[in-house]
XYZ file of C-alpha atoms in Angstrom:
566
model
C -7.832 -4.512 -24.179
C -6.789 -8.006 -23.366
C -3.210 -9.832 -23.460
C -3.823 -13.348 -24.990
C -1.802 -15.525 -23.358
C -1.093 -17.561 -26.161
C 0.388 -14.563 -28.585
C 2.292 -12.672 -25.633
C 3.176 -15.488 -22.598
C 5.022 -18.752 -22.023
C 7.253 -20.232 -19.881
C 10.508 -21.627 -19.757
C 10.798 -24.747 -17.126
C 8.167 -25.020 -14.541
C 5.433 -27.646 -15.576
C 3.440 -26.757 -12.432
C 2.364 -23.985 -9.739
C 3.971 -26.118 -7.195
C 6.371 -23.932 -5.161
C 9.057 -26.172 -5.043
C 9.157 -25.924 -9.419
C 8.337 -22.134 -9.177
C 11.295 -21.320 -6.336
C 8.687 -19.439 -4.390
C 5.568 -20.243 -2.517
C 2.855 -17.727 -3.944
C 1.071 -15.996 -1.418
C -2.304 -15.148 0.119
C -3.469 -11.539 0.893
C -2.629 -10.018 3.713
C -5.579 -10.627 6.300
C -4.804 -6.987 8.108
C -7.503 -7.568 11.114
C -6.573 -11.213 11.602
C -5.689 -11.513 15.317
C -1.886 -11.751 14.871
C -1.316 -9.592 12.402
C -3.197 -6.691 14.088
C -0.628 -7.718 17.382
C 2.432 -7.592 14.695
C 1.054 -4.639 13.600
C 1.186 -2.886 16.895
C 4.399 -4.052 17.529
C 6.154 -2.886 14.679
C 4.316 0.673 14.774
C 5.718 0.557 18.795
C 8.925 -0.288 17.518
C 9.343 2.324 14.452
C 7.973 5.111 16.976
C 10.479 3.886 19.603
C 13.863 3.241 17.492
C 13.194 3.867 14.155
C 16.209 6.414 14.431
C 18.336 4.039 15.636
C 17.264 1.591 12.597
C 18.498 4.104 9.996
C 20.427 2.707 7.972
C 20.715 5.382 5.468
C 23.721 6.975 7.364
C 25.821 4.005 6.299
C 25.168 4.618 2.596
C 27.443 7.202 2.697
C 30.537 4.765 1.857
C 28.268 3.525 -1.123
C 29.069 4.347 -5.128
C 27.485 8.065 -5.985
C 25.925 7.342 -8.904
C 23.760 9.462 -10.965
C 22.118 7.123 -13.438
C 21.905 7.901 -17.284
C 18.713 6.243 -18.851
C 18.491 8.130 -22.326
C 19.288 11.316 -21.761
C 21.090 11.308 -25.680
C 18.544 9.560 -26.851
C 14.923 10.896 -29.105
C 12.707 9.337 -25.925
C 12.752 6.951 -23.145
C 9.879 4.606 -21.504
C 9.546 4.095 -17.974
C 6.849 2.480 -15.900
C 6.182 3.187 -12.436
C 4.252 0.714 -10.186
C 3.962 0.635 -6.197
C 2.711 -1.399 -3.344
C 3.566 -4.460 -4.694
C 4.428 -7.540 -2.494
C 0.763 -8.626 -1.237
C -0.954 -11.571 -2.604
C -0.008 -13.766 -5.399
C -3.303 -13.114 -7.957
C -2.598 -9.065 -7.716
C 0.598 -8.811 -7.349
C 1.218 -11.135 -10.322
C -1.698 -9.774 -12.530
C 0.380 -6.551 -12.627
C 3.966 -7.902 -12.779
C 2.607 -10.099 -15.804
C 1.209 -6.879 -17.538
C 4.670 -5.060 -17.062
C 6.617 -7.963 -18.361
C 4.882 -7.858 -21.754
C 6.751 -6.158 -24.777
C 4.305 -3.445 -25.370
C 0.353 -3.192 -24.429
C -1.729 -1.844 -26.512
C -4.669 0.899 -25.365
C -6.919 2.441 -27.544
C -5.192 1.698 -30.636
C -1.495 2.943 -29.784
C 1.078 0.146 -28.754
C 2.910 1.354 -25.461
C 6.273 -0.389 -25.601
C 7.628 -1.445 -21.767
C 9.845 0.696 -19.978
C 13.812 0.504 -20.274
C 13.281 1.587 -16.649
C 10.951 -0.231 -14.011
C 10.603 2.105 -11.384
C 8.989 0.415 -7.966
C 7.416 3.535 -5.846
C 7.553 1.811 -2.662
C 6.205 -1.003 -0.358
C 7.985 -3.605 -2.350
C 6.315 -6.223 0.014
C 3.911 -7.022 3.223
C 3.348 -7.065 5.653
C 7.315 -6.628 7.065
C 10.019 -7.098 5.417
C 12.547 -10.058 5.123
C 14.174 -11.603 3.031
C 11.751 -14.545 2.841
C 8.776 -12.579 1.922
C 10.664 -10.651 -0.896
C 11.185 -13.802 -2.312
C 7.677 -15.157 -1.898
C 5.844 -11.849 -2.789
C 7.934 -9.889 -4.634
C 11.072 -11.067 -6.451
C 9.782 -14.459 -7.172
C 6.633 -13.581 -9.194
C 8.147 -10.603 -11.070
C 11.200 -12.984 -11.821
C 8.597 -15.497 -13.001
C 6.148 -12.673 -15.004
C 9.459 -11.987 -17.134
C 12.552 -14.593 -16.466
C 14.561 -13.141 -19.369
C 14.253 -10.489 -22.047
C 13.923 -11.757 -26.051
C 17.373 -11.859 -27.704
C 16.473 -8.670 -30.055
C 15.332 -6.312 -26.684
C 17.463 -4.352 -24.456
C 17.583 -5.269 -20.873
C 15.415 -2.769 -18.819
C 16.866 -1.727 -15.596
C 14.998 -1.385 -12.018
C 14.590 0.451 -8.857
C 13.527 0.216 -6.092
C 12.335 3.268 -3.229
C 11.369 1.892 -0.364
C 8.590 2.519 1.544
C 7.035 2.029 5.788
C 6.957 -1.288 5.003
C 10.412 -1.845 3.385
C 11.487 0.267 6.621
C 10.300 -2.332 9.565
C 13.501 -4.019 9.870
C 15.441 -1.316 9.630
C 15.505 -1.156 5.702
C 17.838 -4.529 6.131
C 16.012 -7.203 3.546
C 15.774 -4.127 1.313
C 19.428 -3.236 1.197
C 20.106 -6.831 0.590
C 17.252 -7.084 -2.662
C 18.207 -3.756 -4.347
C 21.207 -2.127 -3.063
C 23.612 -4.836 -5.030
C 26.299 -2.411 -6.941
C 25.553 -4.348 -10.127
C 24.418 -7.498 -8.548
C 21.353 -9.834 -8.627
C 18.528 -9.099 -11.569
C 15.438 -9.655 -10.533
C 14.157 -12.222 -13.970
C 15.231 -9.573 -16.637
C 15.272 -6.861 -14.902
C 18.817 -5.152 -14.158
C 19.315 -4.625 -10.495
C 22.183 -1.889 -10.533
C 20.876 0.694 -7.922
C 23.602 1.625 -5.294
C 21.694 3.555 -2.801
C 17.865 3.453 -0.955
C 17.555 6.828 -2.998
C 18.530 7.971 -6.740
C 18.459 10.829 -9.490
C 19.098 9.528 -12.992
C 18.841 11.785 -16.243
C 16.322 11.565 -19.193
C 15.879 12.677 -22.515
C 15.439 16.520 -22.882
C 16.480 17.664 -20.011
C 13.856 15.685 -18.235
C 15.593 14.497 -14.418
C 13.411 11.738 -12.108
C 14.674 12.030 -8.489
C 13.479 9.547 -5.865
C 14.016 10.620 -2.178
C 14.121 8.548 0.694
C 12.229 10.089 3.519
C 12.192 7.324 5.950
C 8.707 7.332 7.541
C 8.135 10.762 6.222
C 10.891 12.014 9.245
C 13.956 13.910 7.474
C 16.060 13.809 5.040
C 19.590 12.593 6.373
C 22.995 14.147 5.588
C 24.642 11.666 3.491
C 21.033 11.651 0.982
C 21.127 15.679 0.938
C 24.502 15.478 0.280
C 24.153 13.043 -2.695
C 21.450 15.457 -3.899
C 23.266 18.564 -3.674
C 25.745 17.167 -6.156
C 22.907 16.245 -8.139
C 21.701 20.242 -8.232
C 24.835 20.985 -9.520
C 23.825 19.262 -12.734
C 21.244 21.244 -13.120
C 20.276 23.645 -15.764
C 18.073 26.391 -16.874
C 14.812 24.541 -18.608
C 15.438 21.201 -16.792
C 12.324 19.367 -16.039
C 11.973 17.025 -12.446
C 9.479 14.218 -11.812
C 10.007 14.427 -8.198
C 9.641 10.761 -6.831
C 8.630 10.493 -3.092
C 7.267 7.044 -0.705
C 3.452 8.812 0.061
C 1.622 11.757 -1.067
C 2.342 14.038 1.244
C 0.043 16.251 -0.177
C -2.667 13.834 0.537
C -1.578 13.164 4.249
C -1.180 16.567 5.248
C -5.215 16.908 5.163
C -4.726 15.171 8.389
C -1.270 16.052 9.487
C -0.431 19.527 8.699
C 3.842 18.261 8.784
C 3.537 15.492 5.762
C 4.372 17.726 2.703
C 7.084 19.766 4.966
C 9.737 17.084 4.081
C 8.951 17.438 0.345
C 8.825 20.978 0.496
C 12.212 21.736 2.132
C 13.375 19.148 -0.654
C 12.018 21.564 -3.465
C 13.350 24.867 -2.012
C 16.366 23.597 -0.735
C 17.924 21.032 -3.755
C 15.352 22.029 -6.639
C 15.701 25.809 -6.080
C 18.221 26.229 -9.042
C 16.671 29.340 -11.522
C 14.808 28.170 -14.320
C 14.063 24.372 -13.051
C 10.859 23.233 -12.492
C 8.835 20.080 -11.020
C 6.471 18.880 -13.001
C 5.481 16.189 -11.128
C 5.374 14.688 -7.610
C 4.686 11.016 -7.904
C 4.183 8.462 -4.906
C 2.541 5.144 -3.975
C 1.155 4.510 -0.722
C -2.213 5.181 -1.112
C -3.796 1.676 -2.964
C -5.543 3.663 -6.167
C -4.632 5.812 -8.831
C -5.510 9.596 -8.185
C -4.789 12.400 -10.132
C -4.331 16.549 -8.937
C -3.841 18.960 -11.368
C -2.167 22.531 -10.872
C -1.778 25.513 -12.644
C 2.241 23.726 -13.386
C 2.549 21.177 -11.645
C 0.836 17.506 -10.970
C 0.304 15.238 -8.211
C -0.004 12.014 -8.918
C -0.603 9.504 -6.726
C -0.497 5.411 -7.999
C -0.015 2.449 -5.565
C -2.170 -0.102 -7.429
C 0.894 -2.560 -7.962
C -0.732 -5.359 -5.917
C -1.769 -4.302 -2.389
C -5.370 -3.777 -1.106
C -7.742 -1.427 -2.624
C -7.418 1.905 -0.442
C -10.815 4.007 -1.293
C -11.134 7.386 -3.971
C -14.597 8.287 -2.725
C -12.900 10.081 0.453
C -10.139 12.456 -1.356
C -10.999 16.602 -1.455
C -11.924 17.826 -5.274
C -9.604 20.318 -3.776
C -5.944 21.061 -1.928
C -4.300 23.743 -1.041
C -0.561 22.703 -1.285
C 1.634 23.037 1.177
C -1.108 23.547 3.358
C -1.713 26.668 4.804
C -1.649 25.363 8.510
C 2.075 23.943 7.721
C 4.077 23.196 11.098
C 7.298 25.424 9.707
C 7.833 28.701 9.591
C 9.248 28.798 6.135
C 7.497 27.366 3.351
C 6.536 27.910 -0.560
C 3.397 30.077 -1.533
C 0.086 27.663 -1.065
C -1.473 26.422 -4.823
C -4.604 24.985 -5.411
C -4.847 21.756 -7.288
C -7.915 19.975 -8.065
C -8.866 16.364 -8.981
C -8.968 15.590 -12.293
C -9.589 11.829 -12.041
C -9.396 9.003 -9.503
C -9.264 5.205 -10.571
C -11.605 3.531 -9.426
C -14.064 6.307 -9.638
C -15.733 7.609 -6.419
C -18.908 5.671 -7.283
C -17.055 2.773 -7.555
C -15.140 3.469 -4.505
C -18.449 3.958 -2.327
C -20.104 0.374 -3.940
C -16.937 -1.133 -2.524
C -16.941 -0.032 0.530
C -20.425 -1.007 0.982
C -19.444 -4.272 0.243
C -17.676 -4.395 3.720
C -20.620 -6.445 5.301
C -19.731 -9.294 3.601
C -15.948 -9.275 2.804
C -14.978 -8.064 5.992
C -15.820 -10.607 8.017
C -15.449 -13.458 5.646
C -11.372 -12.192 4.907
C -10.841 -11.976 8.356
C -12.257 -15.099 9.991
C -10.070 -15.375 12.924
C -10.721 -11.648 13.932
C -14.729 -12.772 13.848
C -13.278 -15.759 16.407
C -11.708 -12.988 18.266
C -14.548 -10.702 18.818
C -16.778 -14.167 19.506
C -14.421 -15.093 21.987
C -14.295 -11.965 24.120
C -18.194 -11.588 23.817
C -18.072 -15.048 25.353
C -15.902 -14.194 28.541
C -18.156 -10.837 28.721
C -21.580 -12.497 28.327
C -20.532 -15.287 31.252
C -19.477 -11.923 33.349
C -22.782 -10.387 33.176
C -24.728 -13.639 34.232
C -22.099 -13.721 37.017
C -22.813 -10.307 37.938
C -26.735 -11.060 38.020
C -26.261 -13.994 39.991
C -24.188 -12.212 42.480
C -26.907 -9.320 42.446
C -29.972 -11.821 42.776
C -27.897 -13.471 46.026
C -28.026 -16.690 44.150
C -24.799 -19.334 43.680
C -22.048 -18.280 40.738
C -21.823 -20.411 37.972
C -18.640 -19.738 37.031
C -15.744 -18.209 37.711
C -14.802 -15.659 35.149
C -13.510 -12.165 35.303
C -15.475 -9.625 36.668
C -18.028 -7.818 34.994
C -16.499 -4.024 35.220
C -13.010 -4.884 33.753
C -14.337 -6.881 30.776
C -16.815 -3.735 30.043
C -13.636 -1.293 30.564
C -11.381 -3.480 28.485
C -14.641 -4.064 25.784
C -14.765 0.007 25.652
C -11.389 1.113 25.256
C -10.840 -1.140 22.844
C -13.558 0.005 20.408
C -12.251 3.603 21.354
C -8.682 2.859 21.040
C -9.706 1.302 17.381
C -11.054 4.737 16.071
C -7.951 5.580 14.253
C -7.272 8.895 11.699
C -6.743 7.666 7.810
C -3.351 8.687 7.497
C -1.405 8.410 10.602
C -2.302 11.726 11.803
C -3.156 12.811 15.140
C -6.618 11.598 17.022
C -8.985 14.316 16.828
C -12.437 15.029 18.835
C -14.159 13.282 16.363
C -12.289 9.819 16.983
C -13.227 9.920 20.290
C -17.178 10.392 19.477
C -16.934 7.515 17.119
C -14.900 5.205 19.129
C -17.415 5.955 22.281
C -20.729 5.186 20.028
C -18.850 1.620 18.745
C -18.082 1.167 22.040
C -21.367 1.724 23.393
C -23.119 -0.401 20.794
C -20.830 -3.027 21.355
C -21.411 -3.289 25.313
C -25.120 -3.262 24.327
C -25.174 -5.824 22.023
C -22.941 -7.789 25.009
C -25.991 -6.764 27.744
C -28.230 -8.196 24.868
C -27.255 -11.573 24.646
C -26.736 -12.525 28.139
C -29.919 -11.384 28.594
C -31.476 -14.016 26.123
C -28.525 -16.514 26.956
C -29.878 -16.116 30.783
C -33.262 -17.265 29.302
C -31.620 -20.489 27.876
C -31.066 -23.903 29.486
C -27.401 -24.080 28.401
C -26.826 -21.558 31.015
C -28.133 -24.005 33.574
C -26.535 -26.705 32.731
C -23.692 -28.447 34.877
C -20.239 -26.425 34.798
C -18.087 -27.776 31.914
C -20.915 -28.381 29.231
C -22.044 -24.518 30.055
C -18.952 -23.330 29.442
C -18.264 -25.533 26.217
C -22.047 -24.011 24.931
C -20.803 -21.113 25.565
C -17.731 -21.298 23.839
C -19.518 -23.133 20.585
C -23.152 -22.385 20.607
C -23.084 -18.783 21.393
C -19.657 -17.709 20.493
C -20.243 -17.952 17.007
C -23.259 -15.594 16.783
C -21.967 -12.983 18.879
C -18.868 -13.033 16.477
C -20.386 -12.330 13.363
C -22.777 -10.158 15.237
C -20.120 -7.925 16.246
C -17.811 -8.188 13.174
C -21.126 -7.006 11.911
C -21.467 -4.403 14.347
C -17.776 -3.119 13.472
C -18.615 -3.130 9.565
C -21.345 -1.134 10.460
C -19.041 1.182 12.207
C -16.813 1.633 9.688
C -19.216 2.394 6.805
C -20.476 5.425 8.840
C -17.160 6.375 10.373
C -15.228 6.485 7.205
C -17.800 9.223 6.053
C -15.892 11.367 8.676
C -12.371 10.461 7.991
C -12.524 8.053 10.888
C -11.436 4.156 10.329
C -10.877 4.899 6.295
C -8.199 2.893 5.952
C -9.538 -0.275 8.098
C -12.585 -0.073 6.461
C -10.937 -1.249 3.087
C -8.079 -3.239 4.745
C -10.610 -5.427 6.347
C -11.943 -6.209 3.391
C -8.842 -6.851 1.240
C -9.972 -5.500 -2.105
C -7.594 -7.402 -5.091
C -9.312 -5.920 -8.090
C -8.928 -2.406 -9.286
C -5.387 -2.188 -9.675
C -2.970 0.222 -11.741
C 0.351 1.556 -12.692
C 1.998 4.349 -14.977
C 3.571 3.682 -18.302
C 5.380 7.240 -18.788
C 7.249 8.408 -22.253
C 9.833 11.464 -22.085
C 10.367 12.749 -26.064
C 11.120 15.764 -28.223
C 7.005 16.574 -26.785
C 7.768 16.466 -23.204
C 6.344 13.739 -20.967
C 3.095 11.716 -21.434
C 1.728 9.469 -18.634
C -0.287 7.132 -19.582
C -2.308 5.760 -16.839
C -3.050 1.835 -17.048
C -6.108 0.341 -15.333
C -6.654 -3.184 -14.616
C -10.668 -3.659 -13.285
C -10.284 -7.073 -12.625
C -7.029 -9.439 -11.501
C -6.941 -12.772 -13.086
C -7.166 -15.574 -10.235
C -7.069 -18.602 -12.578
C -3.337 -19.306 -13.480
C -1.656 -22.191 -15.393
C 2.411 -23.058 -15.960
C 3.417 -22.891 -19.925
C 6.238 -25.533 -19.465
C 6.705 -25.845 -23.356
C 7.809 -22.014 -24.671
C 11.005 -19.915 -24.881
C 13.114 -18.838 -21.987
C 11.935 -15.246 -22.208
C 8.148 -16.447 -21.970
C 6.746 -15.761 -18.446
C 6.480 -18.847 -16.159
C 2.746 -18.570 -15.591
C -0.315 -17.230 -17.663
C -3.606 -16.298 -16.919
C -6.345 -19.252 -17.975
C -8.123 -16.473 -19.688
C -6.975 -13.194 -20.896
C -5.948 -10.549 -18.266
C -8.407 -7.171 -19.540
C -6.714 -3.561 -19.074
C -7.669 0.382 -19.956
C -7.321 3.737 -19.226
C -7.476 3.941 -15.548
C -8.064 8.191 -16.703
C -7.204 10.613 -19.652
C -3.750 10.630 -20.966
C -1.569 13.213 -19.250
C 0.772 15.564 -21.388
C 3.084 17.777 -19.831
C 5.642 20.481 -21.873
């Protein structure tokens, strides 16, 4: 299916991509293993371990309006559409916003009208939050996809969950975006959300609830609180989509305590006779996955923009909760399996074999890293010869041990679980081999460096040679080295995440266009393959034409089977 720019897009005023005509500055990808973004990265995990309770802001929300939202719940049906991990670069981010501002789409012959409710699953933008990178990744492009709604349409409403990322300032640019009482829309979208967390009614006794878990941690008093009125509401025969920031289900493969959060949530507020969740839906994972129960599904969809996290590495299988759960009280253990996964796992595996040469081509300054410190380690080994042979040091560098310690530890250090869960035996094996292989390929080219006249020549043009002629090499040889590591680590849960990070995957994105009628709910999962990255301004059309249009028409599918629940 395609959306031809020239039927379904136009723009009101810009005449050009320039930001200061747009009112943003579109953005790059992420590069996740650049240098100093792995050193922000650190930080802000440091700083979330450290004080993230004293960065919760959801304890003020208390004094906020306690609104329970109606979105058709009179009415014959209602469409939603839910989208997450949005906020990363401009081509994918914008590829799905512009798919979600379009009237209706059309798959396999039935037109799927856009949501009266835009629901954003989490990880609204990356890599931290401010308010500057809302505006640049986030609000700007979806203001620009749809700037206003045609005069015969209803306004649809949106909002927001947040997610880790929302959550590294303390949830503050977030509260500032969404949390307006009524205020700012976001292009045609109605910001009215009061809280970081919400319940709103649907048609036929059909509730969506979106918790706040805040790093997966607890839920706080003044959120239970809110939800406890909520349960009040409820009913005999009411139907939940339960809305949560990551699959817990997922997670808990490597930390038994993820789902226990959305557990306690289920017997504790969703515990009323006769009510039943149908659904647990959550971003966070960067694909579209899909576990079906005996009556209940898991659905998992954070294609809205962010890199491609992989499909080939999920279980066909879960036991949920898991049966090693970390409390003593939990619900009976169901099995679910996996009905579908977009991409597919085969597709998943040829991507991350393409890590060889995305990896180090996305993440050019980490290849200048690793050059750099095989420089400094190479120059200590040639020192520590010299010194062994009784011969004169050629330079003064730091000594051969510590640069092998530092070397080693680091490549251990990088062997990191999938999901945030603890390091297991297994992470150390893995980080030891990289390690290993990495001091050898270090041994290796002093050895032929030693054999070299640059080594010989006089002080400052053997360092510079060093620095230039050699550096280089032993970069991409190690980024190289790394890839390598990844590819067979990730085949053991080891590195899976930094395997596709590296490589900053834009295409194979998604999101959920969902319809709640006199049938129950249908979920209709949308696939987009391939993000456009050729984009032109439409100066010359209406005010409720988007800003910017694909060159050539923006191809979407069934990322999987439709799903129909009673």
């Amino acid at each position: 299916m395609t959306v031809d720019e020239t039927q379904a897009a136009s723009p009101p005023r810009p005449r050009s991509l320039a930001p200061e005509e747009l009112g943003f500055a579109p953005q790059p990808p992420v590069a996740w293993l650049s240098p100093p973004q792995l050193a922000r990265t650190a930080v802000q995990v440091l700083l979330s371990a450290l004080f993230g309770a004293y960065l919760d802001k959801r304890e003020l929300q208390s004094t906020l309006p306690n609104r329970v939202y109606d979105e058709g719940a009179g009415e014959a049906e209602a469409w939603l559409d839910f989208v997450a991990d949005v906020g990363d670069g401009f081509d994918s981010t914008y590829s799905i916003a512009y798919l979600l501002g379009q009237s209706s789409l059309r798959v396999d012959g039935v037109d799927l009208p856009r949501g009266r409710v835009l629901l954003l699953g989490g990880d609204e933008v990356y890599p931290t939050a401010s308010t500057q990178r809302y505006e640049d990744r986030m609000k700007g492009p979806y203001r620009a996809a749809m700037p206003a709604c045609r005069p015969d349409e209803p306004v649809p409403d949106m909002f927001a969950l947040p997610g880790n990322h929302d959550w590294y300032d303390g949830l503050t640019a977030f509260l500032r975006l969404f949390v307006k009482n009524g205020g700012d829309n976001i292009g045609a979208w109605r910001n009215e959300q009061a809280r970081s967390y919400f319940a709103m009614q649907l048609p036929h006794r059909w509730w969506l609830m979106a918790v706040d878990t805040q790093f997966s941690a607890y839920i706080d008093d003044p959120q239970m609180h809110y939800f406890l009125e909520v349960k009040r509401r409820l009913r005999d025969g009411d139907r939940v989509i339960l809305c949560l920031p990551s699959p817990g289900w997922v997670h808990a493969l490597e930390d038994p305590g993820a789902y226990d959060t959305i557990d306690y949530f289920i017997r504790t507020v969703l515990d009323v006779p006769g009510v039943s969740v149908k659904v647990l839906l959550s971003g966070d994972m960067h694909h579209y996955a899909h576990y079906a129960g005996a009556d209940r599904h898991l659905i998992t969809c954070g294609g809205g923009g962010a890199y491609l996290y992989p499909t080939h590495v999920l279980p066909e299988t879960l036991l949920v909760p898991p049966q090693q759960s970390i409390v003593r009280k939990s619900s009976p253990s169901r099995e679910y399996r996996l009905a579908e996964t977009f991409p597919t796992k085969a597709q998943s595996r040829a991507y991350a074999s393409g890590v060889f040469a995305r990896l180090p081509w996305r993440n050019r300054g980490f290849v200048g890293l690793l050059g750099f410190v095989h420089v400094l380690y190479m120059l200590a080994v040639l020192n520590l010869i010299q010194h062994l042979r009784g011969t004169e040091l050629r330079l003064a560098t730091v000594p051969a041990s510590v640069m092998a310690v530092i070397l080693f530890l680091a490549a251990v250090y990088f062997a990191l679980p999938p999901t945030g869960g603890r390091r297991k035996r297994r992470h150390l094996w893995f980080g030891v081999a990289h390690g290993t292989v990495q001091l050898a390929l270090g041994l290796a080219g002093a050895e032929v460096w030693n054999h070299l006249p640059f080594f010989h020549w006089p002080y400052g043009l053997s360092l510079l040679a060093a620095l230039v002629i050699y550096g280089l090499p032993a970069g991409i040889a190690s980024a190289e080295v790394v890839c390598l590591y990844l590819l067979v680590a990730s085949t053991a849960r080891v590195n899976v995440n930094e395997l596709f990070a590296g490589q900053g995957i834009d295409d194979a994105k998604s999101f959920l266009r969902m319809r709640v009628g006199p049938d129950g709910l249908t979920i209709y999962p949308i696939a987009v393959p391939l993000v456009a990255r050729r984009w032109a301004a439409a100066p010359d059309q209406p005010a409720y034409r988007p800003w910017v249009v694909p060159v050539t028409p923006l191809e979407y599918e069934l990322a999987g089977a439709v799903i129909r629940i009673s």
